[in-house]
Short mmCIF file of C-alpha atoms in Angstrom, two decimals:
data_model
loop_
_atom_site.label_atom_id
_atom_site.label_comp_id
_atom_site.label_asym_id
_atom_site.label_seq_id
_atom_site.Cartn_x
_atom_site.Cartn_y
_atom_site.Cartn_z
CA MET A 1 -116.45 36.94 -93.75
CA ARG A 2 -119.39 36.67 -91.99
CA LYS A 3 -120.04 34.89 -88.70
CA LEU A 4 -122.73 31.82 -88.90
CA LYS A 5 -126.09 32.50 -86.98
CA THR A 6 -127.08 29.66 -84.71
CA ILE A 7 -129.30 27.92 -87.00
CA GLU A 8 -127.02 27.71 -89.89
CA MET A 9 -124.56 25.55 -87.60
CA GLN A 10 -126.39 22.29 -88.13
CA ARG A 11 -126.13 21.50 -84.29
CA LEU A 12 -127.12 17.85 -83.23
CA THR A 13 -130.48 17.69 -81.27
CA LEU A 14 -130.00 15.93 -77.73
CA GLU A 15 -131.07 12.83 -79.31
CA GLU A 16 -128.93 12.69 -82.25
CA PHE A 17 -126.30 13.75 -80.22
CA LYS A 18 -126.81 10.48 -78.13
CA ALA A 19 -127.12 8.15 -80.88
CA ALA A 20 -124.07 9.99 -82.64
CA GLU A 21 -120.76 7.97 -83.10
CA LYS A 22 -118.50 9.07 -79.91
CA LEU A 23 -114.65 9.81 -80.07
CA PRO A 24 -113.26 6.87 -78.08
CA LEU A 25 -112.27 8.97 -75.13
CA VAL A 26 -113.14 9.17 -71.46
CA VAL A 27 -111.99 11.93 -69.34
CA VAL A 28 -111.70 11.45 -65.90
CA LEU A 29 -111.34 14.39 -63.39
CA ASP A 30 -109.48 13.43 -60.20
CA ASP A 31 -110.97 15.68 -57.40
CA VAL A 32 -111.41 18.81 -59.55
CA ARG A 33 -113.28 21.03 -56.91
CA SER A 34 -114.36 23.90 -59.32
CA LEU A 35 -117.72 23.55 -60.53
CA TYR A 36 -117.05 25.89 -62.91
CA ASN A 37 -114.17 23.86 -64.45
CA VAL A 38 -116.40 21.03 -64.38
CA GLY A 39 -119.12 22.56 -66.22
CA SER A 40 -116.50 23.89 -68.80
CA ILE A 41 -115.12 20.22 -69.16
CA PHE A 42 -118.63 19.10 -70.09
CA ARG A 43 -119.21 21.41 -72.77
CA THR A 44 -115.74 20.73 -74.03
CA CYS A 45 -116.89 17.19 -73.94
CA ASP A 46 -119.70 17.45 -76.08
CA ALA A 47 -118.01 19.89 -78.56
CA PHE A 48 -115.32 16.72 -79.23
CA ARG A 49 -118.28 14.50 -78.81
CA VAL A 50 -116.15 12.48 -76.20
CA GLU A 51 -117.43 9.33 -75.12
CA ALA A 52 -117.54 10.04 -71.51
CA LEU A 53 -117.06 11.88 -68.18
CA CYS A 54 -115.66 9.99 -65.06
CA LEU A 55 -116.25 12.27 -62.03
CA CYS A 56 -114.13 11.45 -58.96
CA GLY A 57 -113.76 12.22 -55.50
CA ILE A 58 -114.90 15.59 -54.75
CA THR A 59 -115.68 16.45 -58.29
CA ALA A 60 -119.37 17.79 -58.33
CA THR A 61 -121.97 16.00 -60.21
CA PRO A 62 -125.20 17.32 -61.96
CA PRO A 63 -127.69 18.86 -61.57
CA HIS A 64 -126.00 22.23 -60.40
CA PRO A 65 -126.66 25.61 -61.05
CA GLU A 66 -122.73 26.12 -61.22
CA ILE A 67 -121.71 23.53 -63.60
CA HIS A 68 -124.81 24.38 -65.38
CA LYS A 69 -123.48 27.74 -66.04
CA THR A 70 -120.26 27.02 -67.78
CA ALA A 71 -121.79 23.83 -69.39
CA LEU A 72 -124.53 25.01 -71.39
CA GLY A 73 -126.68 21.77 -71.37
CA GLY A 74 -123.32 19.80 -71.81
CA GLU A 75 -123.83 17.86 -68.36
CA ASP A 76 -126.93 16.50 -70.42
CA SER A 77 -125.56 15.50 -73.71
CA VAL A 78 -122.43 13.97 -72.51
CA GLU A 79 -122.91 10.30 -70.45
CA TRP A 80 -121.02 10.52 -66.98
CA ARG A 81 -120.76 8.37 -64.44
CA TYR A 82 -119.13 9.13 -60.54
CA PHE A 83 -116.89 7.15 -58.56
CA PRO A 84 -115.20 7.52 -55.11
CA THR A 85 -111.83 7.98 -56.52
CA ALA A 86 -109.73 8.35 -59.61
CA ARG A 87 -108.26 5.34 -58.68
CA GLU A 88 -111.31 2.95 -59.01
CA ALA A 89 -112.08 5.02 -61.93
CA VAL A 90 -108.75 3.90 -63.84
CA GLU A 91 -109.12 0.25 -62.48
CA THR A 92 -112.76 0.15 -64.27
CA LEU A 93 -111.59 1.47 -67.32
CA HIS A 94 -108.81 -0.94 -67.55
CA ARG A 95 -111.04 -3.84 -67.22
CA GLU A 96 -113.14 -2.26 -69.75
CA GLY A 97 -110.42 -2.34 -72.37
CA PHE A 98 -109.30 1.53 -72.00
CA HIS A 99 -105.82 2.68 -72.61
CA VAL A 100 -105.21 5.49 -69.80
CA PHE A 101 -103.05 8.23 -69.54
CA ALA A 102 -102.63 10.92 -66.30
CA VAL A 103 -102.25 14.38 -67.77
CA GLU A 104 -99.39 14.98 -65.86
CA GLN A 105 -95.52 16.54 -65.46
CA ALA A 106 -94.06 13.45 -64.30
CA GLU A 107 -90.45 11.49 -64.89
CA GLY A 108 -91.11 9.53 -68.61
CA SER A 109 -94.08 11.50 -69.19
CA THR A 110 -95.00 11.82 -73.19
CA MET A 111 -95.21 14.85 -74.52
CA LEU A 112 -98.71 15.05 -75.81
CA HIS A 113 -97.67 16.05 -79.72
CA HIS A 114 -95.53 12.90 -79.39
CA LEU A 115 -97.92 10.52 -78.56
CA GLN A 116 -99.67 8.26 -81.22
CA VAL A 117 -103.25 7.17 -81.49
CA THR A 118 -105.22 4.89 -83.10
CA PRO A 119 -108.96 4.96 -83.60
CA ASP A 120 -109.29 1.05 -82.69
CA GLN A 121 -108.59 1.67 -79.35
CA ARG A 122 -110.41 3.11 -76.55
CA TYR A 123 -108.37 5.75 -74.51
CA ALA A 124 -109.32 7.87 -70.97
CA VAL A 125 -107.57 10.93 -69.51
CA VAL A 126 -107.15 11.91 -66.17
CA LEU A 127 -107.23 15.44 -65.48
CA GLY A 128 -106.14 16.23 -61.68
CA ASN A 129 -107.35 18.55 -58.75
CA GLU A 130 -106.37 22.58 -59.81
CA VAL A 131 -103.38 22.78 -57.11
CA LYS A 132 -102.16 19.31 -56.64
CA GLY A 133 -102.72 17.35 -59.77
CA VAL A 134 -103.99 13.87 -60.17
CA HIS A 135 -102.97 11.77 -57.09
CA GLN A 136 -99.98 10.02 -57.32
CA GLU A 137 -101.75 6.40 -56.50
CA VAL A 138 -103.60 7.62 -59.67
CA VAL A 139 -100.30 8.33 -61.97
CA ASP A 140 -99.16 4.70 -60.69
CA CYS A 141 -102.25 2.55 -62.06
CA CYS A 142 -102.28 4.44 -65.46
CA ASP A 143 -100.61 3.16 -68.23
CA GLY A 144 -98.17 6.45 -68.37
CA CYS A 145 -98.21 10.09 -68.40
CA LEU A 146 -99.04 13.04 -71.10
CA GLU A 147 -97.58 16.35 -70.80
CA ILE A 148 -98.42 19.20 -72.40
CA PRO A 149 -95.10 21.22 -73.34
CA GLN A 150 -95.16 24.77 -71.53
CA HIS A 151 -92.38 27.38 -72.23
CA GLY A 152 -93.40 30.32 -69.31
CA THR A 153 -92.89 30.73 -66.02
CA LYS A 154 -95.99 29.21 -64.13
CA HIS A 155 -95.72 24.98 -66.01
CA SER A 156 -99.43 25.23 -64.76
CA MET A 157 -102.32 24.99 -66.77
CA ASN A 158 -106.14 25.45 -65.98
CA VAL A 159 -107.94 21.88 -66.00
CA ALA A 160 -110.38 23.16 -68.39
CA ILE A 161 -107.86 24.27 -70.66
CA VAL A 162 -106.05 21.23 -70.60
CA ALA A 163 -109.23 19.31 -71.47
CA GLY A 164 -109.56 21.03 -74.10
CA ILE A 165 -106.15 20.63 -75.55
CA VAL A 166 -106.10 17.13 -74.75
CA ALA A 167 -109.30 16.72 -76.51
CA TRP A 168 -108.33 18.44 -79.61
CA GLU A 169 -105.20 16.43 -79.96
CA PHE A 170 -107.23 12.98 -79.65
CA SER A 171 -109.47 14.07 -82.37
CA LYS A 172 -107.13 15.52 -84.58
CA GLN A 173 -105.45 12.44 -84.65
CA ILE A 174 -107.91 9.58 -84.38
CA LEU A 175 -110.13 11.29 -87.09
CA GLU A 176 -107.73 12.23 -89.54
CA GLY A 177 -108.82 10.44 -92.79
CA THR A 178 -112.19 9.30 -91.43
CA ASP A 179 -115.76 10.37 -92.53
CA TYR A 180 -116.29 11.37 -89.15
CA PRO A 181 -118.77 14.20 -89.38
#
């Protein structure tokens, strides 16, 4: 087995990425304070060709050197919008026809692997602050909560890791059986 060289990976150009079909998923960041986490989430959204990112509240926006350090250009490829609050983002996404989930440990939450998604529906997921999670007022206006099963002592994950797990699950389900490249 041999590692591929960058030139062999057939990566899209920025223009090709912008024109390419996107995963019908928007990621909403509710007061994410670490610029490195924000950058990492941009990069993950690029990898899964997520439709867009909504940056809310105290979440920093590009251009910023600390975001770029982990985004590695993902902040240029992934569409993003800023909202003063995540609640405003959720309300806007609802008006645009999205089914919105908070990723949070909550009463009645759905385990991520039990969620059944369809390619003809548009989805959004709200990821919360590194300490406080998704604000309760945002949870209240979502269509439900998704939870990642955890079996250790912490029952807490880094928000950038959560973004990757959630994007992978949506990608896996939506793209299964399609000819999406």
